Short mmCIF file of C-alpha atoms in Angstrom, two decimals:
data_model
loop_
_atom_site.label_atom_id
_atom_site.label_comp_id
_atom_site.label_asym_id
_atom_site.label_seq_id
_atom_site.Cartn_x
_atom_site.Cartn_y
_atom_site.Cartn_z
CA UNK A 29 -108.16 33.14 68.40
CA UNK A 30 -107.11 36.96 67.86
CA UNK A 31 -103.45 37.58 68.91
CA UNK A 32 -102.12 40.25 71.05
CA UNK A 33 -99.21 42.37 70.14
CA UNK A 34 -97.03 41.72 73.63
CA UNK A 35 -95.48 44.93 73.79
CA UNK A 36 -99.28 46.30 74.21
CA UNK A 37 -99.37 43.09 76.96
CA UNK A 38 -95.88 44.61 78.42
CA UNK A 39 -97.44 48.14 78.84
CA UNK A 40 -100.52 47.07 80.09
CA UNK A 41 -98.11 45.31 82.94
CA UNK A 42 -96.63 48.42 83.40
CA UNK A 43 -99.98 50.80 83.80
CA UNK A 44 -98.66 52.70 80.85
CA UNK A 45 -101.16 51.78 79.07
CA UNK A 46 -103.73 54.68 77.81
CA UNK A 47 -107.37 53.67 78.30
CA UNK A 48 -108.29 53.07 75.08
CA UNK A 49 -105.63 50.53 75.27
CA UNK A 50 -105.88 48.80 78.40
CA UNK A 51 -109.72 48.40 77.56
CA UNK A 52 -108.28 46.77 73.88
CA UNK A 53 -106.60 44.85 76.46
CA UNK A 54 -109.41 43.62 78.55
CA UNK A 55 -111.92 42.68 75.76
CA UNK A 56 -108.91 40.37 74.71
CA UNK A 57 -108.06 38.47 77.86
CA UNK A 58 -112.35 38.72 78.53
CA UNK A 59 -113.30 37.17 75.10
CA UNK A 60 -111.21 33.71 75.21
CA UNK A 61 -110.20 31.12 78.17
CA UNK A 62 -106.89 30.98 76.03
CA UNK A 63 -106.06 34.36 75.69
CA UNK A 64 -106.76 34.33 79.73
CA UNK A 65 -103.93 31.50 80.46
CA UNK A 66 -102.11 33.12 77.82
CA UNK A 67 -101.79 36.63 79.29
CA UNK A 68 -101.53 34.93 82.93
CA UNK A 69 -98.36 33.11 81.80
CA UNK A 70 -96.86 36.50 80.38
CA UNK A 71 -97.60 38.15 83.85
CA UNK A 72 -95.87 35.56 85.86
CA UNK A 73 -92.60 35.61 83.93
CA UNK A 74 -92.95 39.58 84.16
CA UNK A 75 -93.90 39.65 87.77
CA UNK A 76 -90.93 37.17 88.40
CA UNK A 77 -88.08 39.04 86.40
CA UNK A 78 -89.22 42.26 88.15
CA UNK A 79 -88.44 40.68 91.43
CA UNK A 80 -84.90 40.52 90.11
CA UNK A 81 -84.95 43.54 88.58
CA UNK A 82 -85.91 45.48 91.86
CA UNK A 83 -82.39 44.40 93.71
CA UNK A 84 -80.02 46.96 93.77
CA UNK A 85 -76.94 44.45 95.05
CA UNK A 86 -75.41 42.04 92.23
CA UNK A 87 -75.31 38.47 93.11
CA UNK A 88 -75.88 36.26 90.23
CA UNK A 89 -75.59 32.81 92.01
CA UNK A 90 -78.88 34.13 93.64
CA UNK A 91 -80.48 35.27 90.61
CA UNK A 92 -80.30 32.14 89.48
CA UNK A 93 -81.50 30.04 92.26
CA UNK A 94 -84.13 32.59 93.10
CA UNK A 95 -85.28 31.80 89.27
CA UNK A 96 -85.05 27.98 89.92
CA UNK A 97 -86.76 28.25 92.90
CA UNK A 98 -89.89 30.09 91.02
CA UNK A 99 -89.71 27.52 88.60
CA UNK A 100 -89.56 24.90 90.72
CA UNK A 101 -92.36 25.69 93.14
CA UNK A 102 -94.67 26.99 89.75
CA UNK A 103 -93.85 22.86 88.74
CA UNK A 104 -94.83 21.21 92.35
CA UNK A 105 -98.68 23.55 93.67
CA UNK A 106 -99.49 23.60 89.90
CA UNK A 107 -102.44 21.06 88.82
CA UNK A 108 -100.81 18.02 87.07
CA UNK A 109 -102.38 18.74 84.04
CA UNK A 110 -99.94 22.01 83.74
CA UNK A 111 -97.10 19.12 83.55
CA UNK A 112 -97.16 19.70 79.43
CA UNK A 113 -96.97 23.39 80.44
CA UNK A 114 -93.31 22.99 81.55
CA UNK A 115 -92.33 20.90 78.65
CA UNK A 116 -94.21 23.16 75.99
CA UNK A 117 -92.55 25.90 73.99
CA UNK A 118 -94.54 28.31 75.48
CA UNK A 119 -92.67 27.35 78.76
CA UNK A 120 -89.46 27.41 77.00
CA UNK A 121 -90.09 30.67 75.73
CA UNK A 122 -90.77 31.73 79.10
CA UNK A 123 -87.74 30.33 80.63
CA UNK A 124 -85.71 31.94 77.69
CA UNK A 125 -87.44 35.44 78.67
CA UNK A 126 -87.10 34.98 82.39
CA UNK A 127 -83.13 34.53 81.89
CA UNK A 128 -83.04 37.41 79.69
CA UNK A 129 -84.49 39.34 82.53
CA UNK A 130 -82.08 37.60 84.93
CA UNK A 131 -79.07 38.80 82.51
CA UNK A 132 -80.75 42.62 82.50
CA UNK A 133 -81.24 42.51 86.01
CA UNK A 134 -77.17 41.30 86.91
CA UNK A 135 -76.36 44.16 84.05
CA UNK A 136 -78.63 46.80 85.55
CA UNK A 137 -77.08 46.58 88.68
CA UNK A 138 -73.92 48.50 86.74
CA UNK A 139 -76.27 50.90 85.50
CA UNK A 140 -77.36 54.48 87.94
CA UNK A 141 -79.53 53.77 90.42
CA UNK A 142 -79.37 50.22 89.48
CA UNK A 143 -81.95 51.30 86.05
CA UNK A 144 -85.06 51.72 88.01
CA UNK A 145 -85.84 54.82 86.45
CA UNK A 146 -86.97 52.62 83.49
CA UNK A 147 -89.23 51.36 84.86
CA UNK A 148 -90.65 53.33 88.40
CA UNK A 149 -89.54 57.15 89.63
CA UNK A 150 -85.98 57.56 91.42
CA UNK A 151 -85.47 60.66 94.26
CA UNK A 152 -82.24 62.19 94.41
CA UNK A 153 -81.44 63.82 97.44
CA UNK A 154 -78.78 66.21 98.48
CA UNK A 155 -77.60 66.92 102.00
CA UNK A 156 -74.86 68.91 103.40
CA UNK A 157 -73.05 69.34 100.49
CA UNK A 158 -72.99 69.21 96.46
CA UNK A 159 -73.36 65.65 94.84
CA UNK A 160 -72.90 64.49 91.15
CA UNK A 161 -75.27 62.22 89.81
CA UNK A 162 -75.13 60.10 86.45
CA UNK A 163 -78.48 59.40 84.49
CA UNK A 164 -79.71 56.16 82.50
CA UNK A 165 -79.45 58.39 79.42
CA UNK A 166 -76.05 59.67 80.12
CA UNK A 167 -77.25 63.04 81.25
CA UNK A 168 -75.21 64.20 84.56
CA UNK A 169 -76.37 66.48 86.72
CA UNK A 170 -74.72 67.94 89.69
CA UNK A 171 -77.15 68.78 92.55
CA UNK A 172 -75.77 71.75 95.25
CA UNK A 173 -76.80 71.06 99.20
CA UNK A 174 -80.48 70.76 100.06
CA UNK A 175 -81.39 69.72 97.03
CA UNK A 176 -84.46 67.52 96.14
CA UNK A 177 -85.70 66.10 92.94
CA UNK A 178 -86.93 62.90 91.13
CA UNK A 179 -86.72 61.37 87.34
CA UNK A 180 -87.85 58.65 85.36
CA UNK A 181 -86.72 57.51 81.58
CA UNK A 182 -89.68 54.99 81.22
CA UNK A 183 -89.05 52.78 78.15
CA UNK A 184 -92.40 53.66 76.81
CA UNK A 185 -92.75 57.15 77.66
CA UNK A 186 -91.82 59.76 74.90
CA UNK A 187 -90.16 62.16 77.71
CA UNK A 188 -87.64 62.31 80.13
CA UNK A 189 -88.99 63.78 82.78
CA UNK A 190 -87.45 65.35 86.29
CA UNK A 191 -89.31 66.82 89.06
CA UNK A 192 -87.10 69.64 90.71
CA UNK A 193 -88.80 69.82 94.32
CA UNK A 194 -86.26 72.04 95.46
CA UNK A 195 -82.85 73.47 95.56
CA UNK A 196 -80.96 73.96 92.53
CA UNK A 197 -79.00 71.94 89.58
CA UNK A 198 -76.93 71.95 86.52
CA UNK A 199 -77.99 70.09 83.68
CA UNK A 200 -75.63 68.41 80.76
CA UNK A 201 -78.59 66.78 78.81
CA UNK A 202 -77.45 64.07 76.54
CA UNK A 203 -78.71 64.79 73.39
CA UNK A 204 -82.06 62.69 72.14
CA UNK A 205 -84.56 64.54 69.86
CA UNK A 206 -86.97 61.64 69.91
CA UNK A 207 -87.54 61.85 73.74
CA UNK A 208 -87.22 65.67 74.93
CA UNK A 209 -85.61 66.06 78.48
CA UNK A 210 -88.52 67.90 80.67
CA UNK A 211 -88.34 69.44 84.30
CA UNK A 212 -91.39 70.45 86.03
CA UNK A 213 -90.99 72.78 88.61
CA UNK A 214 -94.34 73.23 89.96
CA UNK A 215 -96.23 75.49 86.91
CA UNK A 216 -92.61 76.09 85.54
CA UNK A 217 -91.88 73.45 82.43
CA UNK A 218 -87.95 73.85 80.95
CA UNK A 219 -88.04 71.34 77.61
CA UNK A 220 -84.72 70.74 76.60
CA UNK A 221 -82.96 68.17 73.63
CA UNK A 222 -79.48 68.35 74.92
CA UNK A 223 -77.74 71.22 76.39
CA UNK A 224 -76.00 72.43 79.58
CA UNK A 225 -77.88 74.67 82.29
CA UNK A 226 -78.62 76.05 85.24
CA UNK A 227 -81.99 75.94 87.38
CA UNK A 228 -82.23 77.64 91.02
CA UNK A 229 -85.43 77.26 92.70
CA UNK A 230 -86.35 79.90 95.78
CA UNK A 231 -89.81 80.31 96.98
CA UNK A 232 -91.87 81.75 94.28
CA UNK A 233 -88.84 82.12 91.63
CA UNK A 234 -87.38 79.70 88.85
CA UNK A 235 -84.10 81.10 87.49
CA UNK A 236 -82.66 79.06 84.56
CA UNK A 237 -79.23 79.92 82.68
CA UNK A 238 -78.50 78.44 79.65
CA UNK A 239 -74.65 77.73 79.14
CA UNK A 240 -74.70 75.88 75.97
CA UNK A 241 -77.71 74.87 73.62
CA UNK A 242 -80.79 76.17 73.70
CA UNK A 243 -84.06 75.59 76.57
CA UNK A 244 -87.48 76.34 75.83
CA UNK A 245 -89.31 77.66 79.42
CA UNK A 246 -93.16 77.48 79.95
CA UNK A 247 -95.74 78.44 82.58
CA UNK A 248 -99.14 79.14 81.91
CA UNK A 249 -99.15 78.74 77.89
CA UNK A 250 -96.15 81.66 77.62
CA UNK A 251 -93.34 80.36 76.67
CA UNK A 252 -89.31 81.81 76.49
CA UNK A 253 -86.58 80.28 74.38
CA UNK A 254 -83.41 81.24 75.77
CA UNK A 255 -80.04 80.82 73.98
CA UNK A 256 -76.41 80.45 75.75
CA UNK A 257 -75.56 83.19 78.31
CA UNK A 258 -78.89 84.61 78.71
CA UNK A 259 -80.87 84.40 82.25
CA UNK A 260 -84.80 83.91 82.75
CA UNK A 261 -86.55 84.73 86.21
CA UNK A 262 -89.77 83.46 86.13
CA UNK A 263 -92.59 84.53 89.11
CA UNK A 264 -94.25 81.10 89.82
CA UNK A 265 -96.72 83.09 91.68
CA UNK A 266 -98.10 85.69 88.79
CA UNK A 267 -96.41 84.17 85.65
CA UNK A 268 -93.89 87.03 85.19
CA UNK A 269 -90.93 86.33 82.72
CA UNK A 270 -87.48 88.21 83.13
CA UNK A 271 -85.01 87.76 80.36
CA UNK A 272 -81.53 89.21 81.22
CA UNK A 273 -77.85 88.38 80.81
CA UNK A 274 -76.10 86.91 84.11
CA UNK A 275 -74.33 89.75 85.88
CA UNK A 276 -71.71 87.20 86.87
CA UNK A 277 -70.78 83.01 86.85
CA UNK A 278 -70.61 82.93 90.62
CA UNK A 279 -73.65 80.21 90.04
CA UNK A 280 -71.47 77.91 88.40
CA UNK A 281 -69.64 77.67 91.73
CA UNK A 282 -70.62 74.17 93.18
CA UNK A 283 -69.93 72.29 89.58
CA UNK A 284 -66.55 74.27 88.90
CA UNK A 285 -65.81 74.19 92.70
CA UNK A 286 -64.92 77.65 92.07
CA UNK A 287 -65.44 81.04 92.81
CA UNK A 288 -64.78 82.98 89.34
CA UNK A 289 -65.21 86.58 89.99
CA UNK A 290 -64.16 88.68 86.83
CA UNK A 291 -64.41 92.47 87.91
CA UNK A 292 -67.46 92.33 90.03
CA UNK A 293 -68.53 94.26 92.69
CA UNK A 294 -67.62 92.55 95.91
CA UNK A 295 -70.87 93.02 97.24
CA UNK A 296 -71.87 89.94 94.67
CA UNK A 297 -68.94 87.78 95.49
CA UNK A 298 -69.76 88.27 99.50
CA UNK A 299 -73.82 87.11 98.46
CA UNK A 300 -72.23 84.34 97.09
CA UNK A 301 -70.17 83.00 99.81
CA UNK A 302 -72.54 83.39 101.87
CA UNK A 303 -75.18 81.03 99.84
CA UNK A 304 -72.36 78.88 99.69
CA UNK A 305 -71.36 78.43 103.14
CA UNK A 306 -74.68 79.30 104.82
CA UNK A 307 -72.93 82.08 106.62
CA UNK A 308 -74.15 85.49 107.59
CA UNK A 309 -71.30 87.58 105.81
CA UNK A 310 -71.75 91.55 105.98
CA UNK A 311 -69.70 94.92 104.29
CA UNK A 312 -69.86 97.21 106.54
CA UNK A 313 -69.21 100.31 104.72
CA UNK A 314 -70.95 101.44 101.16
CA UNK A 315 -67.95 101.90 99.50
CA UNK A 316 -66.85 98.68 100.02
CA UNK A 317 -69.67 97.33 98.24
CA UNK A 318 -69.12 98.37 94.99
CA UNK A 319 -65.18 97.56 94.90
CA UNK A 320 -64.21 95.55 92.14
CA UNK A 321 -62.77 92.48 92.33
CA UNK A 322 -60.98 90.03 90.14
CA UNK A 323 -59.93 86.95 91.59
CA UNK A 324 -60.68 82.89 91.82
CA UNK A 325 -61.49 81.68 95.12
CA UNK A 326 -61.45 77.20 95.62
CA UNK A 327 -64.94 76.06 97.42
CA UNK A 328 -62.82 74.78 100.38
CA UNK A 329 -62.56 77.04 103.96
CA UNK A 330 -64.49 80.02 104.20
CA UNK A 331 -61.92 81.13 106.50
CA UNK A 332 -59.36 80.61 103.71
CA UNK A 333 -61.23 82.19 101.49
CA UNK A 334 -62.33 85.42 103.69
CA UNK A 335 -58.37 85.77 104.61
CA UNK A 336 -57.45 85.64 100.68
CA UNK A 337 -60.10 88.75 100.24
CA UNK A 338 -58.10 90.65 103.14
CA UNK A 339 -54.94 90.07 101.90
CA UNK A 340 -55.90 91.25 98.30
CA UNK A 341 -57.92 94.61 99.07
CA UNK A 342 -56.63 95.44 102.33
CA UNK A 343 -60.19 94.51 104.57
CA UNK A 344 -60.49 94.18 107.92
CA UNK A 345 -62.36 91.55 108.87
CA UNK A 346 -64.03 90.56 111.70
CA UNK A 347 -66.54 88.06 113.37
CA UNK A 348 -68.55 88.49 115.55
CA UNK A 349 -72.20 87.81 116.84
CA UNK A 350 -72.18 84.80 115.14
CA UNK A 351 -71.78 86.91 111.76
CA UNK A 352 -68.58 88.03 109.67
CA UNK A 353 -68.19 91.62 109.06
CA UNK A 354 -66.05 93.16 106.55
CA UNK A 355 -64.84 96.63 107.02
#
């Protein structure tokens, strides 16, 4: 009887396999009653450890009566002649294996999102406000408000690979040159090894700025290698690529929690409050708009934050119509 490698058996499991594969697959279980019963046992002691593996709450107690129980009830509907099943070593192999998934499965539960990216596709969600979120691989990202995206680190797969639906992010990639960190943003592709960045989506715009490392960005076989403090707008629309230098790091604001402004016009620091806050925010004179300002403003109160800017260039500030205006 031909063996099969079980890590080709494992993917198979897991519908990673390619076809070539899975059909290698097949012809193997198809060409032996043996390698049938054989590939049958595997899949029960994968189907039951994934059971476990799927609960995001740790209770080991009921790991291991859950496992009993499975074992137990596999002992009393099977035919009697599968009673030198459960004493073979096949069995205790598979016994062995299912507690090793029972031990993974209590330490996944410490891991993010209790390690199902390894093996399925996790959404991350923001709401009303920012949100920091580990990865399996020890990348973090921090996602701002109304923010959508998903990512799996499959153990098989030789990416790590995010979906940005919408919103924006910053990055710190954990370093791994054997499995490239990827986001997809519709045609937009950023391939990364480890580095810290920036991605905004908007409705037909991908901006990405690099703050440390290097990012490769791709749409429609052009691609853009952009290197620490440089900027990239690309047109999702027509494939247009805009390489310029950030005229600010007002973006940074909802991972430092602060405004920076470092002699900007004000008109930029007003845009960015009002992103921030979802506020309508206007300057109601041109001259205003071009004033430069130098200060560092907490992401608390806007109210706090308008009174600091009318206390430190003289404004007059007013609201209403449900808007601010600065004069």
């Amino acid at each position: 009887m031909e063996t099969m490698n079980e890590e080709k058996l494992i993917k198979y499991l897991l519908q990673e396999s390619d076809s070539e594969e899975s059909k290698a697959v097949q012809e193997w279980i198809s060409e032996d009653e043996k390698n049938q019963k054989q590939f049958e046992e595997i899949q029960w002691v994968w189907n039951s450890s994934k059971v476990l593996l799927e609960k995001s709450e740790v209770d080991e107690n009921q790991a291991w009566q859950r496992f009993t129980g499975l074992r137990n009830e596999k002992a009393a509907t099977g035919p009697k002649q599968n009673q030198r099943f459960l004493q073979s070593n096949w069995f205790r192999a598979a016994a062995a294996i299912t507690l090793i998934f029972v031990s993974a499965w209590v330490y996944s539960a410490f891991l993010p999102q209790s390690g199902r990216a390894y093996y399925s596709s996790v959404e991350l969600q923001s709401e009303g406000s920012p949100i920091e979120v580990p990865l399996l691989d020890g990348t973090q990202i921090t996602l701002n408000k109304n923010t959508n995206l998903s990512y799996s680190q499959k153990v098989f797969e030789s990416e790590r690979k995010v979906n940005l639906m919408s919103g924006e992010a910053f990055f710190d990639v954990k370093r791994n040159e054997k499995k490239p960190f990827v986001i997809q943003n519709e045609k937009v592709q950023i391939t990364v090894l480890g580095t810290s960045f920036h991605v905004k989506t908007t409705q037909n715009t991908t901006d990405v700025i690099v703050v440390s490392g290097s990012v490769q960005v791709e749409i429609d076989g052009k691609k853009e290698v952009l290197k620490p403090d440089e900027k990239l707008s690309v047109n999702r629309i027509t494939g247009e690529m805009k390489k310029t230098l950030p005229s600010n790091k007002l973006y940074n604001y909802y991972v430092s929690k602060k405004f920076q402004a470092d002699g900007i016009p004000l008109e930029e620091l007003v845009t960015a409050l009002s992103e921030a806050y979802g506020a309508t925010i206007e300057i109601d004179r041109e001259d205003l708009k071009t004033l430069s300002i130098t200060t560092t403003l907490e992401y608390g109160l806007l109210n706090k934050n308008l009174e600091v800017l009318r206390e430190t260039l003289n404004l007059n500030i007013s609201q209403r119509d449900g808007k601010y205006v600065i004069q």
